[in-house]
Short mmCIF file of C-alpha atoms in Angstrom, two decimals:
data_model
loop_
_atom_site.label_atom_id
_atom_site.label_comp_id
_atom_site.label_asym_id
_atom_site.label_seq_id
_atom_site.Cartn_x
_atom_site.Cartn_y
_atom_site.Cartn_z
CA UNK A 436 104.76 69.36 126.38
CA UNK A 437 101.35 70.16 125.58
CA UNK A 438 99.57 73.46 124.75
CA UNK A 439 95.79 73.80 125.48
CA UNK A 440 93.72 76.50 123.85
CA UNK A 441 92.05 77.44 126.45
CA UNK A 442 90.48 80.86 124.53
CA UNK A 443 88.00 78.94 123.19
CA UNK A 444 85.89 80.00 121.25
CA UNK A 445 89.60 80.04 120.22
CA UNK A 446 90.06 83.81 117.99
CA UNK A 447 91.48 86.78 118.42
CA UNK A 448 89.28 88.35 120.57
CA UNK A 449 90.30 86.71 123.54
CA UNK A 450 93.68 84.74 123.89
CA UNK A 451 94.92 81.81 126.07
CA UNK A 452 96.77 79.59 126.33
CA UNK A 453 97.65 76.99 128.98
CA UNK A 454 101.54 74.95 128.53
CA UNK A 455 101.25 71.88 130.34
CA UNK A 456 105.41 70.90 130.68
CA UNK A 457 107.41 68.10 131.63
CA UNK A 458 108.27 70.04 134.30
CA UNK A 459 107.11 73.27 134.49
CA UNK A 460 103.71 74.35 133.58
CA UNK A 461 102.64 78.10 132.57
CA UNK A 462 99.88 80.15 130.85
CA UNK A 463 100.56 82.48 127.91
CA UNK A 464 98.22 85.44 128.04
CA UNK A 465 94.83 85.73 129.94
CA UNK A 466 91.92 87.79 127.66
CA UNK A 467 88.94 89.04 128.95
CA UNK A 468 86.25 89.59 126.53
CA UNK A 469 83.47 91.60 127.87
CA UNK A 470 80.95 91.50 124.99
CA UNK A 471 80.29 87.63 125.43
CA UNK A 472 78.23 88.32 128.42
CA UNK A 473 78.71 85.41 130.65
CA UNK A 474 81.59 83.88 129.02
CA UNK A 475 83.95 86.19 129.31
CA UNK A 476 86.69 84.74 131.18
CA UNK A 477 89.45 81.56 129.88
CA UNK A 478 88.11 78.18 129.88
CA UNK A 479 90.80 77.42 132.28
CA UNK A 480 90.10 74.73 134.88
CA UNK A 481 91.52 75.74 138.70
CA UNK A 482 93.71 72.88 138.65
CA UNK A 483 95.37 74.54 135.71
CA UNK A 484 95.36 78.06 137.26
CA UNK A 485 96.69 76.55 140.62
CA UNK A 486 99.58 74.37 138.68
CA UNK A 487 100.99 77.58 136.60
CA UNK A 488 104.37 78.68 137.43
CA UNK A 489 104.55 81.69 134.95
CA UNK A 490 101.78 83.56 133.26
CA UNK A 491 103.41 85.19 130.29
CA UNK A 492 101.77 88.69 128.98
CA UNK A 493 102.33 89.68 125.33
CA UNK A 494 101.00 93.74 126.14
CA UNK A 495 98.19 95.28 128.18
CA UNK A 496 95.53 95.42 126.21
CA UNK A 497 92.22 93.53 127.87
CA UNK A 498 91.88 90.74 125.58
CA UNK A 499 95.40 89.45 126.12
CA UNK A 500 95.33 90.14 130.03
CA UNK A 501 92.39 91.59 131.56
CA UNK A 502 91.35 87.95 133.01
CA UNK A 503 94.30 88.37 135.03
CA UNK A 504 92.23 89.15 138.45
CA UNK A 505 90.38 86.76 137.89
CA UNK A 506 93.13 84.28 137.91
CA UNK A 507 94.63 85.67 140.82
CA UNK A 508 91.34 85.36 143.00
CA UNK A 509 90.90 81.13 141.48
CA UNK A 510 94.12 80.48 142.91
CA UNK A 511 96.92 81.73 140.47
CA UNK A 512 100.33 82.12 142.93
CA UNK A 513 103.41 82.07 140.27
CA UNK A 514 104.82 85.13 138.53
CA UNK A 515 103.78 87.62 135.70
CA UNK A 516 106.64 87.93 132.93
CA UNK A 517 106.28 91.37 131.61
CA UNK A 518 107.45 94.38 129.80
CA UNK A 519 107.95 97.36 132.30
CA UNK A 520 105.57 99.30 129.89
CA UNK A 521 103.15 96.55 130.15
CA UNK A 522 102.99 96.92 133.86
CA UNK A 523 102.50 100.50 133.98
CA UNK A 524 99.74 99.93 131.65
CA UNK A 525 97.48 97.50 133.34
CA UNK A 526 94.72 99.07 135.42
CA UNK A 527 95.53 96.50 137.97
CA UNK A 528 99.05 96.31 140.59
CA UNK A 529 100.80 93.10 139.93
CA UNK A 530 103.03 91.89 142.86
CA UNK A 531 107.02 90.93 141.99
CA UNK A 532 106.55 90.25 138.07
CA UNK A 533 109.52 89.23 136.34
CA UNK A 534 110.61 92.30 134.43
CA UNK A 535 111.63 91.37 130.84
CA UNK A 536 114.49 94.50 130.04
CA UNK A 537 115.78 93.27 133.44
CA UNK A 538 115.75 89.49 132.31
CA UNK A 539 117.65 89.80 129.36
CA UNK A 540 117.99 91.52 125.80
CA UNK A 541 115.87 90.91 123.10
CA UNK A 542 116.99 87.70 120.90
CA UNK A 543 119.02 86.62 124.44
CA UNK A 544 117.57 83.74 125.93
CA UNK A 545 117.17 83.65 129.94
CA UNK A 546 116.94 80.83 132.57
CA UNK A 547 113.79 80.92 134.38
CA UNK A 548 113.63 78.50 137.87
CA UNK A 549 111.87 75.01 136.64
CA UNK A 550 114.30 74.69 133.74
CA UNK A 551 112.11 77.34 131.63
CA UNK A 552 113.91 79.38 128.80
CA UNK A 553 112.54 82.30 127.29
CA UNK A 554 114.02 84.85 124.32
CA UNK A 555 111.22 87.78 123.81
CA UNK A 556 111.67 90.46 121.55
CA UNK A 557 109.11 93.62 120.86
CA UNK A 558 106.48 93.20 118.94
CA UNK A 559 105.33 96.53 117.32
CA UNK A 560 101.82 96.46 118.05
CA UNK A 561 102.21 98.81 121.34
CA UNK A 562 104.65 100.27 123.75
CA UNK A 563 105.40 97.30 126.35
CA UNK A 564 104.24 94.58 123.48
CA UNK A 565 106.43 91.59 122.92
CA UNK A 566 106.85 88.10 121.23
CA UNK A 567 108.01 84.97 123.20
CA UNK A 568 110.03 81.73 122.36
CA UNK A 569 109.50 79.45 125.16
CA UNK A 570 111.44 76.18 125.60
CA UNK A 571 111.47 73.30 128.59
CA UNK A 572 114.40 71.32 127.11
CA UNK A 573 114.21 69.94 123.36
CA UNK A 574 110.30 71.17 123.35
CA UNK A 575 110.30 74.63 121.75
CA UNK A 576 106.89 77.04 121.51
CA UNK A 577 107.08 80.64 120.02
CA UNK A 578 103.73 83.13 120.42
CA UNK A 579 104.10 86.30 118.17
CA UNK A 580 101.53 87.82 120.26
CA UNK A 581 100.01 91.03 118.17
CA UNK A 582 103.25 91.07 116.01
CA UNK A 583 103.33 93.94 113.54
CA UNK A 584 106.61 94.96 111.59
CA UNK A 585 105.09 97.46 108.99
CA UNK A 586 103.80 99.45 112.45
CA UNK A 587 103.91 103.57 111.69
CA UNK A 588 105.14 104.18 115.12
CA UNK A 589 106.13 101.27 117.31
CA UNK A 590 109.36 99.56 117.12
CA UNK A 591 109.90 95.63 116.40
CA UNK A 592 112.18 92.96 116.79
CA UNK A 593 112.42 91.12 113.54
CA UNK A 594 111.22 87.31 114.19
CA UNK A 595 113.60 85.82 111.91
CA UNK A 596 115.66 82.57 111.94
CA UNK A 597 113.82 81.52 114.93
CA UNK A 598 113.52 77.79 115.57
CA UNK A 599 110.18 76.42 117.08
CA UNK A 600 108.03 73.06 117.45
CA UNK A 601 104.63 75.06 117.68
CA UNK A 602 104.32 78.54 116.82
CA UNK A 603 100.81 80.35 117.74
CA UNK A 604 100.86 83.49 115.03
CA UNK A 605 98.93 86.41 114.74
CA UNK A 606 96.60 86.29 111.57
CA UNK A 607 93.60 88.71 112.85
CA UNK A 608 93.00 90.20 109.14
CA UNK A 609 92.97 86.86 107.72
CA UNK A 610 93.07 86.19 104.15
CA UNK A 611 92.95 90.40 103.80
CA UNK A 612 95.84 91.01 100.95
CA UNK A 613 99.35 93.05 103.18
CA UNK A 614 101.00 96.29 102.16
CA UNK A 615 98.64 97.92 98.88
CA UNK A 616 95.21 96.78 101.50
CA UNK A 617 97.15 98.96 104.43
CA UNK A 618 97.78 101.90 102.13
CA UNK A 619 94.25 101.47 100.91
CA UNK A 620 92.83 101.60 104.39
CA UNK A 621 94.90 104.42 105.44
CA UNK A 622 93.96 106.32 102.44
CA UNK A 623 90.20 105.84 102.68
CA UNK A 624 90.57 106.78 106.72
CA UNK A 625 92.21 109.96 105.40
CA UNK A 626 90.60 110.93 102.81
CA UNK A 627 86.98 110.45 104.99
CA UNK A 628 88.84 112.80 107.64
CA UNK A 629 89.98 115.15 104.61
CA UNK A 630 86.07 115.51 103.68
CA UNK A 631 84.79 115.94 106.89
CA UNK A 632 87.25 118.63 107.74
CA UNK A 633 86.13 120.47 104.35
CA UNK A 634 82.65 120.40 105.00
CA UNK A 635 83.29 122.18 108.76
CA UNK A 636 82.56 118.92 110.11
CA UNK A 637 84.56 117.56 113.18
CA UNK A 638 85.65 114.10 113.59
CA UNK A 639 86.02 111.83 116.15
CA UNK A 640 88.51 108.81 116.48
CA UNK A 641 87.55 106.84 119.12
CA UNK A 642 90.92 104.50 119.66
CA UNK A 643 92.90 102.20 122.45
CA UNK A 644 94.30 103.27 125.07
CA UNK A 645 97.71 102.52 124.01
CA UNK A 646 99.02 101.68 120.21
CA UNK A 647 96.91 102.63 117.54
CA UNK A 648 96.29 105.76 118.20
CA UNK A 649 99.23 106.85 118.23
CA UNK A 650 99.75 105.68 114.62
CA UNK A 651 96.59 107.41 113.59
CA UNK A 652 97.91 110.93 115.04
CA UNK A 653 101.01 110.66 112.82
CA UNK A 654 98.96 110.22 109.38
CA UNK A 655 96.82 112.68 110.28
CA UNK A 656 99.58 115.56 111.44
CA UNK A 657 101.36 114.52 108.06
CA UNK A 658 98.37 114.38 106.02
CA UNK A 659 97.00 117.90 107.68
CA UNK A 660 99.08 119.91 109.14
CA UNK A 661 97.05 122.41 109.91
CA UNK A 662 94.26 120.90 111.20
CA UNK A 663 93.31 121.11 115.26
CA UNK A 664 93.89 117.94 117.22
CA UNK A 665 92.53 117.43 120.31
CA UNK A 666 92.86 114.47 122.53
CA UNK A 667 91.32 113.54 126.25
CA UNK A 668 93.30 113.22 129.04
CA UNK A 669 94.29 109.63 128.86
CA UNK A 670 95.52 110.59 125.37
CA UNK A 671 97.29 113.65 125.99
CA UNK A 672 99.33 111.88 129.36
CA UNK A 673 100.49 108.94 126.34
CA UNK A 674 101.88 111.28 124.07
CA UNK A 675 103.79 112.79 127.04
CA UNK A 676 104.84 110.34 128.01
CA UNK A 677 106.88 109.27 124.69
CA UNK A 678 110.40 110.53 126.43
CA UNK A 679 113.48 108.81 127.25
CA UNK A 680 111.57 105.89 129.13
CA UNK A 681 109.96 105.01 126.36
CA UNK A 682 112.25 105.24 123.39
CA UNK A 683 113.07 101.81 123.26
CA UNK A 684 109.50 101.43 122.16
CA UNK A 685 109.14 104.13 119.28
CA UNK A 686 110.62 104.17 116.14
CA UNK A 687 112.83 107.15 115.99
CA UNK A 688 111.18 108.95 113.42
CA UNK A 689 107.89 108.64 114.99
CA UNK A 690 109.66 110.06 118.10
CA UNK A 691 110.72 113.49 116.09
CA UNK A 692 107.30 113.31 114.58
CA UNK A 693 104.74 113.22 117.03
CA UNK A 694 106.91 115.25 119.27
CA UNK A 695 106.57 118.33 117.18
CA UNK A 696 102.79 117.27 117.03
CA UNK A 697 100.43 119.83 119.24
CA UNK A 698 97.19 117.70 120.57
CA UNK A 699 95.05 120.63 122.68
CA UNK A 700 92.57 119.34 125.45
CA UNK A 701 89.05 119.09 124.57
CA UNK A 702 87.13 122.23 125.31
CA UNK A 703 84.18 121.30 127.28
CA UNK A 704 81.52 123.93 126.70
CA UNK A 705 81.57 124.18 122.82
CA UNK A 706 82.88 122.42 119.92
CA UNK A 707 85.36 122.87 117.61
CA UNK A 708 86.52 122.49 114.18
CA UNK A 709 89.41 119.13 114.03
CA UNK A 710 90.19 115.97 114.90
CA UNK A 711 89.18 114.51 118.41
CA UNK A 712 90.62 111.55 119.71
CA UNK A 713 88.96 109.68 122.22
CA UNK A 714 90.66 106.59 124.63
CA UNK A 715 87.64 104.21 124.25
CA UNK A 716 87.25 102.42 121.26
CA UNK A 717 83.54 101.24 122.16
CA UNK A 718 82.75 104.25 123.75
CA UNK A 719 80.93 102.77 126.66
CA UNK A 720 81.71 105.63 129.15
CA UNK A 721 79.96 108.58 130.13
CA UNK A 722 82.35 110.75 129.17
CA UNK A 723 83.04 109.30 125.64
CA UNK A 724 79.00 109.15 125.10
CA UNK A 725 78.55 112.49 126.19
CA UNK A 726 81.21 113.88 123.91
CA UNK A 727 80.11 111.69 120.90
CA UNK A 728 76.52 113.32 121.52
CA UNK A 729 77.75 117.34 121.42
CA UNK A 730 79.96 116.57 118.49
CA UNK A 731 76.69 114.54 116.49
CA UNK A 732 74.80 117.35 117.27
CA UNK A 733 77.63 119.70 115.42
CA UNK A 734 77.41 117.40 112.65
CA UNK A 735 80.39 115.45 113.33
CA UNK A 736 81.73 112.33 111.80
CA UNK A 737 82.32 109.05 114.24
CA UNK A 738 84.73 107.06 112.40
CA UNK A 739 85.74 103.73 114.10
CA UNK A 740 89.31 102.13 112.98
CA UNK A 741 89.44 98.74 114.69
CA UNK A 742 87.25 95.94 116.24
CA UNK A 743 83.57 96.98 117.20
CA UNK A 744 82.16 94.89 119.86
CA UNK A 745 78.65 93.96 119.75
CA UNK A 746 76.18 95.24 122.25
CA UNK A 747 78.50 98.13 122.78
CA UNK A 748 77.78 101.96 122.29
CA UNK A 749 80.01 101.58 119.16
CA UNK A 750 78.47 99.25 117.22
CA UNK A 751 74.66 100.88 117.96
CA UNK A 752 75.98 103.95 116.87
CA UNK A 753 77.48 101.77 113.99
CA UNK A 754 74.29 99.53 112.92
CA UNK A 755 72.10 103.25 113.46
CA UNK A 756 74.42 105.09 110.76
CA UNK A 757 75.96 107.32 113.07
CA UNK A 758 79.34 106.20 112.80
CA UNK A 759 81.73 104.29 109.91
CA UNK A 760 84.10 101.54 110.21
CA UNK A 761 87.46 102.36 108.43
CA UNK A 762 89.83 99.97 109.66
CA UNK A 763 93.49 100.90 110.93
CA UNK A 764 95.40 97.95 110.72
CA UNK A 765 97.98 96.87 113.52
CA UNK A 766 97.19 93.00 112.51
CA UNK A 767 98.96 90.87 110.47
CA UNK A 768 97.27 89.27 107.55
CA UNK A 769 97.59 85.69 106.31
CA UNK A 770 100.23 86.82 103.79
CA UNK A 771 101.99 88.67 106.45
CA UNK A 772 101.51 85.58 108.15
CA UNK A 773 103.14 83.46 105.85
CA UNK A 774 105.65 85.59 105.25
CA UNK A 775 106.99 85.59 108.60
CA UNK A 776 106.98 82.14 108.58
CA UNK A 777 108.92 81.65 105.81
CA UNK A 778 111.31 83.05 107.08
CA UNK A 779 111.85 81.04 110.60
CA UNK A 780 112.09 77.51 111.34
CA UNK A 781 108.45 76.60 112.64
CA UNK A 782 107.77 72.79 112.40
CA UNK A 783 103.84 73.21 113.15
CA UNK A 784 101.81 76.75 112.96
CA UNK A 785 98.36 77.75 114.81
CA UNK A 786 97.19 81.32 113.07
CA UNK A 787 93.60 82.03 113.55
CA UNK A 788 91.16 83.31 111.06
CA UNK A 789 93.81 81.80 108.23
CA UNK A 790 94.11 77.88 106.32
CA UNK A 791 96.37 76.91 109.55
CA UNK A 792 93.70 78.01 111.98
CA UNK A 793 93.33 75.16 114.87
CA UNK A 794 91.09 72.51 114.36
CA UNK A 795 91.52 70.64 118.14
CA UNK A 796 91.81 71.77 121.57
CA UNK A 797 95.03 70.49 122.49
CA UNK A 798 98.37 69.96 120.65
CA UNK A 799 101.10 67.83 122.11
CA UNK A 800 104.93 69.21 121.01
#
C-alpha cells in the first residue's frame, strides 16, 4: 500500500491524498484552494482519478472537497463515502454516496467491495466531520481529518487505542502551546468584542459556513447576554437547523445553549448596535462587501478568527487596517497532536506544520 500526497504544496490549506492498494485504490479528500490562482486543484494524475474506487470526505468545507467536480469531469466513476451532513452541505449533488450512519457506528468497522475496511468516527470540527481508519488487509492508514476534541459545540469521537501503520494528523496551529493559548485567544476575541460594543461600535464576524461559527455565537451569548446578534441568512437557516437531525453532531449543552440564543436578520437600510455574523470568511461576495462597507462607515470593527487568504477582500481589508486577526481555534496544535498520539498505536505519523511534517511525496505502508 502506498499513500501519495498529492496536496502538494502538501499543508493544510488544501488536502489529498491518493491510496494506491494491493487491491483497491482510493483518494482521501479532494481540496480546492482558490487563492493559488492557477494551481488550485490536486496534483492528481487521470490515471489516478480514473483507478479510484472510493473518494473518502472528512467534512464539506472547500479545502477538503471542493476539487470534487473537478474529479468527476477527469474521469472519477467510484463512490463518495460521506456523512449525511456532509452531503447536505456541499454546494454540489453527489450521485449514490455511501452514507456513513448507514454503513456502520462509529468505532464499528464496515466491509467495503474490493476488500476495503473502514471504522470513522466524528471529528468535532463541524456537523457531518469525521475521522477514518482505513485498512486493505494487514496495511492499516488512519486520517484524523480536522480532528478537534476541546470543540465548544461539536461532538467527537475520542481517537483512542486505535492501531495504524500511517496516520496523517491534523497539526494546523503547529508548535502553538493547547488549552491556556485557546483560552487566551478566546479571551482576546472577547474582550476586542467587549470594547467595541462599549464604544457603540458594531462588530462583524465574518466566519464558515458551517463549524466555527457556531462556537463563536456561544462565547459571545455567554459572555454578553444582552448584546444584539444578528446573522445572514445562511447563518440563521444553520442554527435552525440544529434539531433532532442534527443532534448526533452537537454536544448537548451546546444544543440547550444556542437554542435559547436569539440571532435577528440583518436590517438592510440602517445599522445597528451588536454582533453581525457573516457566512464568508474572505468576504469575497457582494453582499458580504457591501455590508462590511455600511458597518465601516458606522465605525465598526472587522474582526477575522481563522485563515485569511491572500488576494482576497479579507486580507486587503486586513494589510489596509480595517480589520484584525484574532484567531478562533478549531485546529489541533502539535501538543494536541502529540497527545493524541500517545495515546493510539500509530507506527509512522505525517502532521503538517509540526517536527513529523512530511519530507517525501510518497510513503509505502
Amino acid at each position: 500500500m502506498k499513500l501519495y500526497l498529492t496536496g502538494e504544496p502538501c499543508s493544510q490549506q488544501r488536502h489529498c491524498y491518493f491510496v494506491e492498494g494491493n487491491r483497491v485504490n482510493f483518494i482521501v479528500d479532494c481540496g480546492y484552494q482558490r487563492c493559488y490562482e492557477g494551481d488550485e486543484l490536486p496534483h492528481l494524475s487521470p490515471e489516478q482519478i480514473r483507478a479510484s474506487r472510493y473518494l473518502f470526505l472528512t467534512h464539506s468545507h472547500e479545502n477538503q472537497s471542493g476539487a470534487l467536480p473537478a474529479l468527476l469531469a477527469r474521469g472519477f466513476t467510484g463512490r463518495v463515502v460521506m456523512t449525511t451532513e456532509t452531503a447536505r452541505q456541499l454546494p454540489f449533488p453527489v450521485d449514490d454516496p455511501i452514507v456513513l450512519e448507514g454503513l456502520c457506528l462509529p468505532y464499528t468497522p464496515a466491509e467495503l467491495p474490493g476488500g476495503l475496511s473502514v471504522t470513522w468516527g466524528r471529528s468535532g470540527h463541524c456537523s457531518g466531520s469525521a475521522w477514518f481508519r482505513l485498512s486493505e488487509g494487514p496495511h492499516t492508514l488512519f486520517f484524523s481529518g480536522d480532528y478537534f476534541d476541546s470543540a465548544r459545540v461539536h461532538a467527537a469521537d475520542p481517537i483512542t487505542g486505535i492501531s495504524a501503520d500511517l496516520a496523517v494528523l491534523d497539526c494546523d496551529y503547529g508548535a502553538h502551546t493547547g488549552a491556556s493559548s485557546r483560552e487566551k485567544m478566546v479571551g482576546a476575541l472577547m474582550q476586542a468584542i467587549g470594547e467595541a460594543l462599549a464604544d457603540g461600535r458594531p462588530v462583524a464576524l465574518p466566519v464558515p459556513r458551517y463549524g466555527r461559527g457556531q462556537g463563536i455565537l456561544s462565547y459571545v451569548h455567554e459572555r454578553f447576554p444582552e448584546a444584539d446578534l444578528f446573522g445572514d441568512a445562511h447563518f440563521r437557516e444553520e442554527l435552525n437547523h440544529l434539531d433532532a437531525a442534527s443532534a448526533m453532531w452537537v454536544q448537548q449543552r451546546a444544543l440547550d445553549m444556542l437554542a435559547d440564543t436569539f440571532v435577528r436578520p440583518i436590517p438592510e437600510e440602517f445599522v445597528a448596535l451588536g454582533v453581525y455574523f457573516i457566512s464568508d470568511p474572505q468576504l469575497d461576495t457582494a453582499y458580504a462587501r457591501a455590508l462590511v462597507r455600511r458597518l465601516l462607515t458606522c465605525g465598526g470593527r472587522i474582526l477575522l478568527t481563522g485563515t485569511v487568504e491572500p488576494h482576497t477582500h479579507a486580507a486587503q481589508l486586513m494589510h489596509a487596517g480595517y480589520a484584525r486577526l484574532l484567531r478562533y481555534g478549531v485546529h489541533c496544535t502539535q501538543e494536541d497532536m502529540m497527545r493524541i498520539a500517545a495515546q493510539n498505536d500509530f507506527k509512522r505519523i505525517i502532521a503538517y506544520r509540526s517536527d513529523y511534517a512530511p519530507t517525501q511525496p510518497v510513503y509505502e505502508v
